[in-house]
Each structure stands twice: as structure tokens, then as C-alpha cells.
Short mmCIF file of C-alpha atoms in Angstrom, two decimals:
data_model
loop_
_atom_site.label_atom_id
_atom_site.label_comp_id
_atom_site.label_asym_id
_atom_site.label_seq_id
_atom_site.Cartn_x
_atom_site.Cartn_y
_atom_site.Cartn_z
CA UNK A 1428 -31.68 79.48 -14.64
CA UNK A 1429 -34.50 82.05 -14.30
CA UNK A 1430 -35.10 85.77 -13.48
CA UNK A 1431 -37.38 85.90 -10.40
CA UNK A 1432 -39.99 88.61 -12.56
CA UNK A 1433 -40.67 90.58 -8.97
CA UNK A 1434 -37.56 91.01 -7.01
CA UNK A 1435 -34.93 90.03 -10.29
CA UNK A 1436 -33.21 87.49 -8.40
CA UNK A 1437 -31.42 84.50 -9.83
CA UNK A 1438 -32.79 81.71 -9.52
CA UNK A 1439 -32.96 77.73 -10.45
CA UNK A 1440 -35.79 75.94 -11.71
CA UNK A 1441 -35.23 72.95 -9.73
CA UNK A 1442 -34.77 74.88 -6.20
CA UNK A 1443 -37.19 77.51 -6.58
CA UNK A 1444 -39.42 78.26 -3.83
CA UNK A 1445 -42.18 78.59 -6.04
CA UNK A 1446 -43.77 78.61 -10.01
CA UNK A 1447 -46.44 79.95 -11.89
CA UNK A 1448 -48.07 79.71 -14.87
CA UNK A 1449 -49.29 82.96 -16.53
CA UNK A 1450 -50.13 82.80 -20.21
CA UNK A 1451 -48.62 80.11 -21.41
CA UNK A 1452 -45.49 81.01 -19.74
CA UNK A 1453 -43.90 79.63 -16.53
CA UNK A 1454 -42.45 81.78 -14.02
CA UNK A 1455 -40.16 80.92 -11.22
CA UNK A 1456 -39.78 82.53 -7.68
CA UNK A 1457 -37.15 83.14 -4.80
CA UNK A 1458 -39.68 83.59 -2.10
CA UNK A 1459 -43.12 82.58 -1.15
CA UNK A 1460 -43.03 86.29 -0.98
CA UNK A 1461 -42.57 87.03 -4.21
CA UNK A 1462 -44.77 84.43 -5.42
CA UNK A 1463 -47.90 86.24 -3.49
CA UNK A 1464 -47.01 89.16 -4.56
CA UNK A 1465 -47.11 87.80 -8.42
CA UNK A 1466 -50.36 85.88 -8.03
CA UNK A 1467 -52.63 88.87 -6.45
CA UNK A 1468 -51.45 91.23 -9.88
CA UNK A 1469 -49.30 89.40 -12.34
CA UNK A 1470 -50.16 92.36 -15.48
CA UNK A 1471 -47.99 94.67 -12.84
CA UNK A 1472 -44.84 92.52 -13.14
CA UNK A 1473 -45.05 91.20 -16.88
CA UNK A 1474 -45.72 93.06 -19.98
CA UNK A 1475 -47.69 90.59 -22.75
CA UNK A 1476 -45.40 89.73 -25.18
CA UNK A 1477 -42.33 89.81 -23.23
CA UNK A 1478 -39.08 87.63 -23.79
CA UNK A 1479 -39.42 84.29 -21.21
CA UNK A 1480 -37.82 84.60 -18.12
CA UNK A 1481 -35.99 81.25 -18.25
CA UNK A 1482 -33.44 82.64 -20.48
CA UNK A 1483 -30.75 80.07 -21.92
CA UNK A 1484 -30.86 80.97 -24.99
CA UNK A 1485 -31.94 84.60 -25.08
CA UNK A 1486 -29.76 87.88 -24.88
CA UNK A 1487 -28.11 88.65 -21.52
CA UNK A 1488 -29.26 92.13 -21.36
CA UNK A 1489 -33.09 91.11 -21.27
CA UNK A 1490 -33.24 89.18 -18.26
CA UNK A 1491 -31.63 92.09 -16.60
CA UNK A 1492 -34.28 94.78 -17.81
CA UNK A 1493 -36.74 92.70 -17.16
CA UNK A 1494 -35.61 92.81 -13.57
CA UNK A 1495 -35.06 96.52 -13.17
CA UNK A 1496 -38.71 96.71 -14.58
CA UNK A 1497 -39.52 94.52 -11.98
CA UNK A 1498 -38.55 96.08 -8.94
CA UNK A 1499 -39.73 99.32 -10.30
CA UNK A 1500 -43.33 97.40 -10.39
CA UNK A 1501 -42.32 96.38 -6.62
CA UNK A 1502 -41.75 99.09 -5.80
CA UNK A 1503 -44.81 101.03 -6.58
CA UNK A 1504 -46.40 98.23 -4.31
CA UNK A 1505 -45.12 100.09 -1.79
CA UNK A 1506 -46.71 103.15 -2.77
CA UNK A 1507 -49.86 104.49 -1.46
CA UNK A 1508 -51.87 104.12 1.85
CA UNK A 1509 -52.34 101.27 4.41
CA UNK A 1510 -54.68 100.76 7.36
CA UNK A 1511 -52.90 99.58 10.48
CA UNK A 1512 -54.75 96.48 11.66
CA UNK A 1513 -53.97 97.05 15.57
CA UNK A 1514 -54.95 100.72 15.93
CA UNK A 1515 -56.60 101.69 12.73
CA UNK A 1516 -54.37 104.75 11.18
CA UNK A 1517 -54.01 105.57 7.76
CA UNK A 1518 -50.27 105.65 7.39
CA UNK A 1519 -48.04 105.88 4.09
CA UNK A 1520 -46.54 102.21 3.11
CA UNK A 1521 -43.61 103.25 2.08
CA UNK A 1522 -42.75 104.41 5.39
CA UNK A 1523 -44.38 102.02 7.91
CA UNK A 1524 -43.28 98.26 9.26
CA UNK A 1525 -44.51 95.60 7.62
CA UNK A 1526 -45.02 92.17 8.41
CA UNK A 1527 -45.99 88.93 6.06
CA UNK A 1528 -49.04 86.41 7.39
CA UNK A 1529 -50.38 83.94 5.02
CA UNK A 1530 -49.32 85.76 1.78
CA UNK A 1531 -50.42 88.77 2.69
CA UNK A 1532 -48.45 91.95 3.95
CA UNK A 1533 -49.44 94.28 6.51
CA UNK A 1534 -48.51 97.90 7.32
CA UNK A 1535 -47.75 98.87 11.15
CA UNK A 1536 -47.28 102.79 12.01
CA UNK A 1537 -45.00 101.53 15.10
CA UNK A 1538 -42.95 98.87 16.65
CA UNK A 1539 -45.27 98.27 19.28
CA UNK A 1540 -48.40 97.73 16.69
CA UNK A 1541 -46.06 95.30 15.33
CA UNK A 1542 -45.37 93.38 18.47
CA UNK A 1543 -48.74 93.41 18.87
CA UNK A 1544 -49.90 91.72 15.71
CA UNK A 1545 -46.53 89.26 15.72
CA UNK A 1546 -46.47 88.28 19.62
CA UNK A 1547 -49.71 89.52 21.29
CA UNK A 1548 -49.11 87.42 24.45
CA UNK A 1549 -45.32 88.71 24.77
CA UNK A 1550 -46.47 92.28 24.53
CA UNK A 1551 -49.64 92.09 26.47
CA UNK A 1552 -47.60 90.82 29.20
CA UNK A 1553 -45.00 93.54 28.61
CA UNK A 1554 -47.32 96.16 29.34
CA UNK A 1555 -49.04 94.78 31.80
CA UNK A 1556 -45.51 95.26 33.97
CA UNK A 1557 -45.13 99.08 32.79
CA UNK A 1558 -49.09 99.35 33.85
CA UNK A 1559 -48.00 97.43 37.51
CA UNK A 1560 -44.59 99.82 37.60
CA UNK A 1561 -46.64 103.09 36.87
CA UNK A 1562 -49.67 101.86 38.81
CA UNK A 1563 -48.05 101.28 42.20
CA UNK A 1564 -45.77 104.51 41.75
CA UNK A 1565 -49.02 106.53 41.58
CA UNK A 1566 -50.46 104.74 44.51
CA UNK A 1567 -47.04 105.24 46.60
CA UNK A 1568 -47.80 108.95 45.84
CA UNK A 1569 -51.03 109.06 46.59
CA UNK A 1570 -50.20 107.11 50.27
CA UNK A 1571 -47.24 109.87 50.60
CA UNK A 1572 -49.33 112.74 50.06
CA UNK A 1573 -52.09 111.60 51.95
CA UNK A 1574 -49.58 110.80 54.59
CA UNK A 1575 -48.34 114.44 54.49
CA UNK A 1576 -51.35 116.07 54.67
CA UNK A 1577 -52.58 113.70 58.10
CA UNK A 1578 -49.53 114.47 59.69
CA UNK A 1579 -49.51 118.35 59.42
CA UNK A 1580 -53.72 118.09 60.35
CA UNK A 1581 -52.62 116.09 63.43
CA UNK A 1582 -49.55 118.71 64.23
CA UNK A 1583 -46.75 116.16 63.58
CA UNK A 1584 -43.47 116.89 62.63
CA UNK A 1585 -41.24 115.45 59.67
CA UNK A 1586 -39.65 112.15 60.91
CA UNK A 1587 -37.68 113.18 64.28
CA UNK A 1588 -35.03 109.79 63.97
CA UNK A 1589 -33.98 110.70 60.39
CA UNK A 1590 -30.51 113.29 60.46
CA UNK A 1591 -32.16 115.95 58.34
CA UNK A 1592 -29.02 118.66 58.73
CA UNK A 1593 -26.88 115.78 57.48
CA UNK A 1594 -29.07 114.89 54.77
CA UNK A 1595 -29.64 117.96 52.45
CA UNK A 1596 -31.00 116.40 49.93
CA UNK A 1597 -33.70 114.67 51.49
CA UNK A 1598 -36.87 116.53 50.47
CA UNK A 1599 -40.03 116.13 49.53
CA UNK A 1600 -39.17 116.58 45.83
CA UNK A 1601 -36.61 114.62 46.16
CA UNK A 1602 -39.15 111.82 47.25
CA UNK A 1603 -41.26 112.32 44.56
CA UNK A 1604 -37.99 112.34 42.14
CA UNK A 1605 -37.70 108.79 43.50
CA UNK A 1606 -41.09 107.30 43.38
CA UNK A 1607 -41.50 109.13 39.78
CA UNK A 1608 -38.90 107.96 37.76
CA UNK A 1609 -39.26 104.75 37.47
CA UNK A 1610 -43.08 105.53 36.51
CA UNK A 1611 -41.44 108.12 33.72
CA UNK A 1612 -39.09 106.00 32.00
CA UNK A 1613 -40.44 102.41 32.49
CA UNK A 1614 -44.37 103.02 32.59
CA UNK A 1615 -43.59 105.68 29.99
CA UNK A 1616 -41.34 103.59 27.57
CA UNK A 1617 -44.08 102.39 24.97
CA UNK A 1618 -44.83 106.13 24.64
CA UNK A 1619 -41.56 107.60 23.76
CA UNK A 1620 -40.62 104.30 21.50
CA UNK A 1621 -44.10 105.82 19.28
CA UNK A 1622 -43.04 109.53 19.79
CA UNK A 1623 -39.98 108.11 18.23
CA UNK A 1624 -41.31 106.19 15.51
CA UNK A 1625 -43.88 108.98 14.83
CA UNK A 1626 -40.75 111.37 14.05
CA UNK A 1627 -39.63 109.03 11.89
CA UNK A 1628 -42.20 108.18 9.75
CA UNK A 1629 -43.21 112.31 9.90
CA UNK A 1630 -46.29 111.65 11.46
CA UNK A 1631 -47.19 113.12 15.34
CA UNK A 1632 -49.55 111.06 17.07
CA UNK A 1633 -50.70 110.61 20.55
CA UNK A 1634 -48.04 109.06 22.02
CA UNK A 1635 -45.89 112.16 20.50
CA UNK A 1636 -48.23 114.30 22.91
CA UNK A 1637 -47.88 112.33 25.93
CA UNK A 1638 -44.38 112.02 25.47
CA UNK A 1639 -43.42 115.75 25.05
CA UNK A 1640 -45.79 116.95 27.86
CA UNK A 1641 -44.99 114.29 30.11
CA UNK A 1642 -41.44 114.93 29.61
CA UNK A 1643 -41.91 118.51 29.74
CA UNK A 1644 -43.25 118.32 33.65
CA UNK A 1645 -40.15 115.97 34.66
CA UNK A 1646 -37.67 117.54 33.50
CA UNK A 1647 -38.78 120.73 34.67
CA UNK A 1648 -39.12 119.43 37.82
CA UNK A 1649 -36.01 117.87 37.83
CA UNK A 1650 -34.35 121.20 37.05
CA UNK A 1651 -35.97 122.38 40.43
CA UNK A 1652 -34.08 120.21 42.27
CA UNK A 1653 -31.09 120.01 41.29
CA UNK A 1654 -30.29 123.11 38.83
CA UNK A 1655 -32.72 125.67 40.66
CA UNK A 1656 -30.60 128.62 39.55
CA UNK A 1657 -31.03 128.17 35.76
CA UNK A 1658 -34.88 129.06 35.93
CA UNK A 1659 -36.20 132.19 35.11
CA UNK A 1660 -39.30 131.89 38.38
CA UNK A 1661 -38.88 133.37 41.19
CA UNK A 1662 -37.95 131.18 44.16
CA UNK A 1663 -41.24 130.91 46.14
CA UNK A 1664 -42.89 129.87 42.62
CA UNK A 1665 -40.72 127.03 42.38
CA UNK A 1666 -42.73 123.75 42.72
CA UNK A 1667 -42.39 120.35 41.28
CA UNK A 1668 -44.62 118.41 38.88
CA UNK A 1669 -43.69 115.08 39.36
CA UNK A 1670 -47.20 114.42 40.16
CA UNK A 1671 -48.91 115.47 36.99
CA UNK A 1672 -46.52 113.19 34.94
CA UNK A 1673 -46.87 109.84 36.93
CA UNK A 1674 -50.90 110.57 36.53
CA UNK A 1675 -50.57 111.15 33.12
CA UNK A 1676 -48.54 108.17 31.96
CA UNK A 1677 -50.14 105.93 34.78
CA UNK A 1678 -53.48 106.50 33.46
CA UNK A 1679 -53.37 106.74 29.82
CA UNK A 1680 -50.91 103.31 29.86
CA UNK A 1681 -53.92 101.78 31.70
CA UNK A 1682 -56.28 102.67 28.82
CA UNK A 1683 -53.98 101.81 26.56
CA UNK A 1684 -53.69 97.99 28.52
CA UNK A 1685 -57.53 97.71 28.87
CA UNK A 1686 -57.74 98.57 24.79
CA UNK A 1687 -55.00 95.99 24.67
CA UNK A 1688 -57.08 93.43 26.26
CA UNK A 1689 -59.97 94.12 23.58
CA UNK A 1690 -57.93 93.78 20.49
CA UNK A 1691 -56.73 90.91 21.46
CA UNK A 1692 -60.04 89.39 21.94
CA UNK A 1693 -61.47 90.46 18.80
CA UNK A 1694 -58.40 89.17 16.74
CA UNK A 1695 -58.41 85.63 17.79
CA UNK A 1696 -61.63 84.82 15.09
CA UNK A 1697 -58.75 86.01 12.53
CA UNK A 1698 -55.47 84.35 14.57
CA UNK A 1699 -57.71 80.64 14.92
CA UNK A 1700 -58.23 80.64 11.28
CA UNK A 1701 -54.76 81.50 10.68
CA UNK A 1702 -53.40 78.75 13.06
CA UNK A 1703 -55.46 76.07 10.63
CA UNK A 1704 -53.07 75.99 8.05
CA UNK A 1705 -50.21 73.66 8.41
CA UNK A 1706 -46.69 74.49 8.85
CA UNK A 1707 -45.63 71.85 6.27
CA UNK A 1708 -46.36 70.38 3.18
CA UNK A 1709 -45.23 66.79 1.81
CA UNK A 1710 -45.02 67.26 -2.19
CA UNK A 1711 -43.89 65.42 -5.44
CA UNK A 1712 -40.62 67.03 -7.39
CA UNK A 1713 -39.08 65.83 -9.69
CA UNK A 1714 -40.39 62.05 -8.92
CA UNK A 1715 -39.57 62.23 -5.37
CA UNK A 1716 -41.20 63.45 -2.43
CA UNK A 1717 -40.13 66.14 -0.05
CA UNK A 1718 -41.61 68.25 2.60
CA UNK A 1719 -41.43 71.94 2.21
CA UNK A 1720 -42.78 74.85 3.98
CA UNK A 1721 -46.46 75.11 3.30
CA UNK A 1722 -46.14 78.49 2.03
CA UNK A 1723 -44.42 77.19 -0.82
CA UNK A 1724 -46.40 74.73 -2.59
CA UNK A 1725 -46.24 75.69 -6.11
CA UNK A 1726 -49.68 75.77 -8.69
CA UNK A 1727 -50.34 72.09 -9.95
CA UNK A 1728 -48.02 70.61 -7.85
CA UNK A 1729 -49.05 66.78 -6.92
CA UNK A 1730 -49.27 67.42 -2.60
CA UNK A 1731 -49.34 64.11 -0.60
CA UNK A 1732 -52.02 64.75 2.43
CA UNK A 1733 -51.39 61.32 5.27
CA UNK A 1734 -54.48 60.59 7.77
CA UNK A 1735 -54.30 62.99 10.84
CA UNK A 1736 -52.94 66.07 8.87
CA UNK A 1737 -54.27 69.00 7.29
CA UNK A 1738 -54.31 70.03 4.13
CA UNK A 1739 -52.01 72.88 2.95
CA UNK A 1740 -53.51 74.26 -0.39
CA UNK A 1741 -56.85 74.08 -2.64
CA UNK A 1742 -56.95 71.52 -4.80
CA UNK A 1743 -58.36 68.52 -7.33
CA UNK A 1744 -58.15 64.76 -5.78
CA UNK A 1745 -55.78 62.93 -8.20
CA UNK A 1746 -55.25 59.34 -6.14
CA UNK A 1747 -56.79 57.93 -2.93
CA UNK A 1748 -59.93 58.04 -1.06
CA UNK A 1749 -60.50 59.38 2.82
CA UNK A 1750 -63.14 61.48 4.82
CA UNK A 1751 -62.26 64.75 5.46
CA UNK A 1752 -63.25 67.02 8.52
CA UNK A 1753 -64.25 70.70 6.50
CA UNK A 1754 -65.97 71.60 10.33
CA UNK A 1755 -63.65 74.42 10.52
CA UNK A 1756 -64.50 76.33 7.44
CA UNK A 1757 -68.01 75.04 6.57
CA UNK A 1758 -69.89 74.40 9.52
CA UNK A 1759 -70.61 71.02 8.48
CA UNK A 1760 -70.41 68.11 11.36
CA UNK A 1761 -70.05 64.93 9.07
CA UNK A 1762 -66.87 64.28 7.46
CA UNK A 1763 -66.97 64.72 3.74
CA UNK A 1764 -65.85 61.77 1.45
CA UNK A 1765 -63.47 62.68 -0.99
CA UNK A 1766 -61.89 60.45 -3.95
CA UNK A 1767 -60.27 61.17 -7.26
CA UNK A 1768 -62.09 64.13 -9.18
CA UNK A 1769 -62.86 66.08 -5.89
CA UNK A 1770 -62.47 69.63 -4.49
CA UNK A 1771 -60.22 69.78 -1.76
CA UNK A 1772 -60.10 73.01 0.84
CA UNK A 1773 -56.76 73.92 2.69
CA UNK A 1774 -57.05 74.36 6.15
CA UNK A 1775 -59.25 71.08 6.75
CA UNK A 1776 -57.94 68.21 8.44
CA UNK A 1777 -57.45 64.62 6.61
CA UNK A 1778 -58.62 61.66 8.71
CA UNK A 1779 -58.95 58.56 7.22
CA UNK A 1780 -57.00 57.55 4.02
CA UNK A 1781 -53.97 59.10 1.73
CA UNK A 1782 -54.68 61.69 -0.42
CA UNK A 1783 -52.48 62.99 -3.57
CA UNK A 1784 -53.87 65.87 -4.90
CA UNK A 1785 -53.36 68.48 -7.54
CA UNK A 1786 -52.62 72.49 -6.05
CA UNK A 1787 -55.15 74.63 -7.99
CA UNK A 1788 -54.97 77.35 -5.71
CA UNK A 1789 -51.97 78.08 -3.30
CA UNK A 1790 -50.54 81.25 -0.98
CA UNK A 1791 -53.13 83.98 -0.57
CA UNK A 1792 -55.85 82.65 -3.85
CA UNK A 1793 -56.83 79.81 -0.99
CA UNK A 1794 -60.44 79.70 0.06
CA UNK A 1795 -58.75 80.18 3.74
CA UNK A 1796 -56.49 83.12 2.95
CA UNK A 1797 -59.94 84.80 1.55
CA UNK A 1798 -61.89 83.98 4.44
CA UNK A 1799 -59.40 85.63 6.18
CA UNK A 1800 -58.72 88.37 4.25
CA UNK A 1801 -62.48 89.20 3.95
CA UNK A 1802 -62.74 88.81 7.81
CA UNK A 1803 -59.63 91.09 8.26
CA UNK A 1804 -61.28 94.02 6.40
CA UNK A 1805 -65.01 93.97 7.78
CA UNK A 1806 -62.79 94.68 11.23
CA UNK A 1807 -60.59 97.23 9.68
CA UNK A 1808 -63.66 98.82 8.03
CA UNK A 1809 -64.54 102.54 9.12
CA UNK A 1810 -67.18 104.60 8.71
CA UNK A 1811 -67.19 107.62 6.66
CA UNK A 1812 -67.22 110.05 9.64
CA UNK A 1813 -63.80 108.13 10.65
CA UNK A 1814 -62.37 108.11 7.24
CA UNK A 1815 -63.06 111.97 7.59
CA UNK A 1816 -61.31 112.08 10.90
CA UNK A 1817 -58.43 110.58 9.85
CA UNK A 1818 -57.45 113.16 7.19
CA UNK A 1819 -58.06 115.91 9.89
CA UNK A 1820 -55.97 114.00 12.62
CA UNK A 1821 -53.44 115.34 10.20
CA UNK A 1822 -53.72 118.88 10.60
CA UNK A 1823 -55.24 118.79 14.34
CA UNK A 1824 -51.93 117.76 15.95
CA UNK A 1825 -49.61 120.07 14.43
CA UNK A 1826 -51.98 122.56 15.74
CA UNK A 1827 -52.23 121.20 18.79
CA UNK A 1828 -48.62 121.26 19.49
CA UNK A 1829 -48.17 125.02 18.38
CA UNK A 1830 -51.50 125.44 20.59
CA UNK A 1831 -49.70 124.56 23.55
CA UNK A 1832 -46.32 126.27 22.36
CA UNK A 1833 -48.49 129.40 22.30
CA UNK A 1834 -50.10 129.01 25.37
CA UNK A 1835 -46.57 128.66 27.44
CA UNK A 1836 -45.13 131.48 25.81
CA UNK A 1837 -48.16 133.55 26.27
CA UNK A 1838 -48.06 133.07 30.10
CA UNK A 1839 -44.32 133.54 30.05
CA UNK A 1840 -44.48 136.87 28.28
CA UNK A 1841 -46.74 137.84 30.81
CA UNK A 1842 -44.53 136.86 33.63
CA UNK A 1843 -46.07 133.71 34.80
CA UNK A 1844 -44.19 130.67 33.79
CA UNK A 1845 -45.22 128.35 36.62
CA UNK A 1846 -48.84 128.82 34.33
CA UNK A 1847 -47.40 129.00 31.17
CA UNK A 1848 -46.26 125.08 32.01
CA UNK A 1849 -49.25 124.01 33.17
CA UNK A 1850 -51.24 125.58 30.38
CA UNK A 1851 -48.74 123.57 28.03
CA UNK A 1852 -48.81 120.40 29.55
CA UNK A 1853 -52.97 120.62 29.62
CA UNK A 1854 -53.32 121.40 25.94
CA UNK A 1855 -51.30 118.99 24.69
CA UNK A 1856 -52.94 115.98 27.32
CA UNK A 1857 -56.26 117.16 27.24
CA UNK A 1858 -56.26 117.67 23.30
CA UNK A 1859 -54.24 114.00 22.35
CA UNK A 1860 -56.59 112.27 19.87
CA UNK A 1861 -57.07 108.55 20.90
CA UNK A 1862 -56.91 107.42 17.32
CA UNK A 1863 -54.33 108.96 15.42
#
């Protein structure tokens, strides 16, 4: 049995999921997880000098400090600041959604930044309905209102075959109330899911804004119809502002889509070199060969590589001869002969003979997971001026928000709250950072 020296799990030698060798000393792993984690910054998990982790015949009491010490050193992984890679904000890690690709962990500041990097596809085509819902709402108000405005320039009345007396509620706002919802709550979804999120992780960002001020104008307009007596205005300065909120959420969800469409075009460099490595890996243990996830290959394991498959690790040629096709990572058209003694990349594709070959470097050490790691960052990069504007983003949207709380309450106080609405909804739309 063995302590797992980053999470403290149990485990077995035999059935780990992965083992490596750090001075002198062999350490054994639950997860392919864990084993990343251990590779990148192994002085952070073990002290020199400390007892083995495979433990038979050493006290019981180590094992389990040298777990607690452990997930402490976990722990403080989780500490500090991370870049989201789909929008770009500076977020806390020990707050924010994570997800694992190729050994390496990434920090997301909301669910739908996470969709985004897992299914891009699934939630591309997600919002391109909300866009299509809050799109053609728009346009049916637009048509209405246009409609409207025609039919009083041309002196015609309101429809003359529908029973009006009978039907009290059929007004204009109730029309709008109709066309606008489904804009408000479907179009509007991906914003309040982030407002959400942003309470959450204590951090207001734009869709925050949109959210409240968007929200604001519907309900307030709903209250018009239906609960008109409960608002301190006056009766003639009761309008709706269905309107304003279908715009609002109609347009900046179209943005949004359009941004969308760019991210996802400038990722696929990074998601094609992710798709090279192989799902599975056929390896030698314990004198018989298995297949395993290629995530787990363990250091100096002997990896079996047939014709027609690629190659799931860095390594030394041990048996065999065979071209390989390195295209992919180095440019080069030929396929490269390899035989016993040479330098093997993951990620390339075997084509003629069997290979055996010895795992010198596996998880995120890989020539691959570095190439995309390196490619990953020059993207995520930002310029001073935007390292700047992050830290402000911090302070500007608090004060944006009690902006716009001042503003209404200003106008109210001076006995215009039709105004005082409008002024709130316009700071906080007008004023929502597109980065934050």
C-alpha cells in the first residue's frame, strides 16, 4: 500500500493510476490528476528527507501526516489568481470552476465560460437560439410599433372585429408583456446565470449590470399592468418599458454571439493540437500488456505503439523499427525512421512497424502539452494597460451600481420617478465594462 503524497489517498502499487520517481524514491498516485499536479512542483508535496510513502513497515501515524501535509500543499494550489481562457478576467482560484485538459487545470469565472471551453459547439448553438428568440421578439416590436404609428397617420382605428369591452386586458402593454417575455427570460438567461455566478464568487461583472437593469425595466413595467396602484407616479406618467429591455438583452446577446463566433475560431490552433493525443495507451505491467487511458502512462513505463496509431507519451525506442509521421508538430513532410535508441514525440502518428518504447516524459512534461501550454498563454497574454484595467474593473462596478442607485433616488427625491428609472437603467447599460 501507498499514501497518494497530493490528495493522501490509499492506494495500491499494482493499481495505481500513476508513479513517479523523485529522488531516489517512488511515489504512487490515485489520479492522473494528482500525478500532474506532482510532476509540475514535486518540492511542494515532499519535504527531503521524509519517511517513504510506501509504508509497510513504518509507523502508522506518518503516512497520515504526511497526507494532511499534503492536502495543505494542495490546497495552497488553489490559492492565488487565474486568467480565464474564454473571456480573459482575473478571478480568485479558489473560488472559480475549474476544468482538467491534458494535465493541466483551468480556472472559469462562470458556468457559461465553462461550457464554452468543454462543449463549444453545444453552447454556440445554445446561444445562437436565445440570439433567434430575442432577435425576432425585437423585430415583432419593431413591426408592432411601426404598425401603430401607420395606422394612427392614416386615421385608423384599433382592430374593429376584436370584442375590446369584453377583453380588458387587451392593451398595448399587455402586447408588449407578450412579445417581451420570452425575450427577458430566454434571450436573457445566459445573463442572469453570470449575475448569479458573479454573486457567488463576490465579483459584479457585466452580465450583473445587464441583469439588474434589464430586470429593473420589466418588472417595473410589469407592475404597470397588473399592480398599477402600488406605484408612487402619478397615473398619466405611467408607461411601460418593455421596449428598452428586449433592446438591451437583444443586442448585447448578439455581441456576445458574434464574440462567440471569434473565440471559437481562434481556439481551434489550441483544440487541433489537443485532439492529437490519443485516447488510449497499450502498456507493459507487470509482464503483461494492458490498455489504459493515455493520461495515465506512468514515467519509464515500456508503451507498445502498433502501425496506424499515435503515440501517447515522450519517449526512448527500446524494440522495433517503423517511420513515423512528426508532420503535426514539426513541420516536416517525410516520415522519420525511428529504431532502438531514438527520441520519440507524443502526439505523432506510427505508420509502419511496432514500436516498444520507454515513457521519459508523460502528462503535462510532453513536448505536446508544452506546445500547448506555451500557445495557450501567448493568447491569454495582456498588455500592461489591460493588466491595469483589470484591477480597476474592480472598483469601477461597485461604483457604477451605487452611480445608478444615486441617480434613481436623486430623480425620485425630486419627484420624478418615471426619470429616476430611466436614469438608472442608462448608467448601469451604458457604463457595463465589456471585459470584466
Amino acid at each position: 500500500m501507498a499514501i497518494d503524497p497530493v490528495c493522501g489517498m490509499t492506494v495500491q502499487e499494482r493499481t495505481a493510476a500513476g508513479r513517479f520517481v523523485y529522488l531516489d524514491q517512488s511515489y504512487y498516485f490515485c489520479s492522473a490528476r494528482c500525478l500532474h499536479e506532482f510532476q509540475a512542483a514535486p518540492e511542494k508535496f515532499v519535504h527531503r528527507g521524509a519517511q517513504p510513502h510506501v509504508h509497510a513497515a513504518g509507523p502508522a501515524l506518518a503516512p497520515a501526516r504526511e497526507g494532511l501535509v499534503s492536502r495543505e500543499a494542495g490546497s495552497r494550489e488553489r490559492q492565488g489568481k487565474a486568467k480565464d481562457p474564454i473571456c480573459g478576467m482575473v478571478i480568485d482560484k479558489s473560488g472559480a470552476l475549474t476544468s482538467e485538459r491534458a494535465g493541466r487545470i483551468y480556472y472559469f469565472c462562470s458556468t457559461g465560460c465553462k461550457l464554452t471551453f468543454d462543449s463549444p459547439d453545444q453552447e454556440l448553438k445554445s446561444m445562437r437560439m436565445r440570439v433567434a428568440i430575442a432577435l425576432t421578439g425585437v423585430l415583432a416590436l419593431a413591426v408592432l410599433r411601426a404598425a401603430a404609428f401607420i395606422g394612427l397617420a392614416t386615421g385608423a382605428t384599433i382592430v374593429t372585429w376584436a370584442p375590446i369591452p369584453q377583453l380588458p386586458w387587451f392593451t398595448w402593454g399587455m402586447w408588449l408583456f407578450i412579445l417581451v417575455t420570452p425575450v427577458q427570460f430566454i434571450g436573457g438567461w445566459s445573463f442572469y446565470k453570470g449575475a448569479w455566478a458573479a454573486i457567488r464568487t463576490r465579483t459584479i461583472n457585466m452580465d450583473f449590470l445587464i441583469a439588474l437593469g434589464t430586470s429593473v425595466a420589466y418588472f417595473y413595467s410589469v407592475a404597470v399592468i397588473f399592480f398599477p396602484e402600488v406605484l408612487p407616479v402619478k397615473v398619466e406618467e405611467r408607461a411601460v418599458y418593455f421596449e428598452v429591455s428586449a433592446v438591451i438583452i437583444a443586442f448585447v446577446l448578439l455581441g456576445k454571439y458574434m464574440e462567440e463566433i471569434i473565440k471559437k475560431r481562434s481556439s481551434a490552433a489550441v483544440r487541433k493540437l489537443m485532439d492529437l493525443k490519443p485516447a488510449q495507451a497499450h502498456v507493459v505491467r507487470n509482464g503483461m500488456e494492458m490498455d489504459v487511458a493515455a493520461e495515465n502512462v506512468m514515467l519509464d513505463e515500456i508503451v507498445i505503439v502498433r502501425p496506424g496509431e499515435k503515440i501517447p507519451a515522450d519517449g526512448v525506442v527500446q524494440e522495433g523499427a517503423s517511420s513515423v509521421n512528426e508532420a503535426m508538430l514539426t513541420g516536416e513532410a517525410m516520415p522519420v525512421e525511428k529504431a532502438p535508441g531514438a527520441q520519440v514525440i507524443g502526439g505523432t502518428l506510427n505508420q509502419a512497424g511496432l514500436l516498444r518504447f520507454k515513457a521519459t516524459r508523460v502528462g503535462a512534461q510532453t513536448a505536446l502539452a508544452q506546445i500547448i501550454k506555451l500557445v495557450e498563454e501567448a493568447q491569454a497574454t495582456s498588455a500592461p494597460i489591460q493588466r491595469i484595467a483589470d484591477q480597476v474593473t474592480g472598483y469601477f462596478v461597485p461604483a457604477v451600481v451605487l452611480v445608478a442607485f444615486l441617480s434613481f433616488g436623486g430623480w425620485w427625491l425630486a419627484g420624478d420617478f418615471p426619470q429616476g428609472l430611466l436614469a438608472f437603467i442608462a448608467v448601469l447599460i451604458r457604463t457595463s465594462p465589456r471585459k470584466t
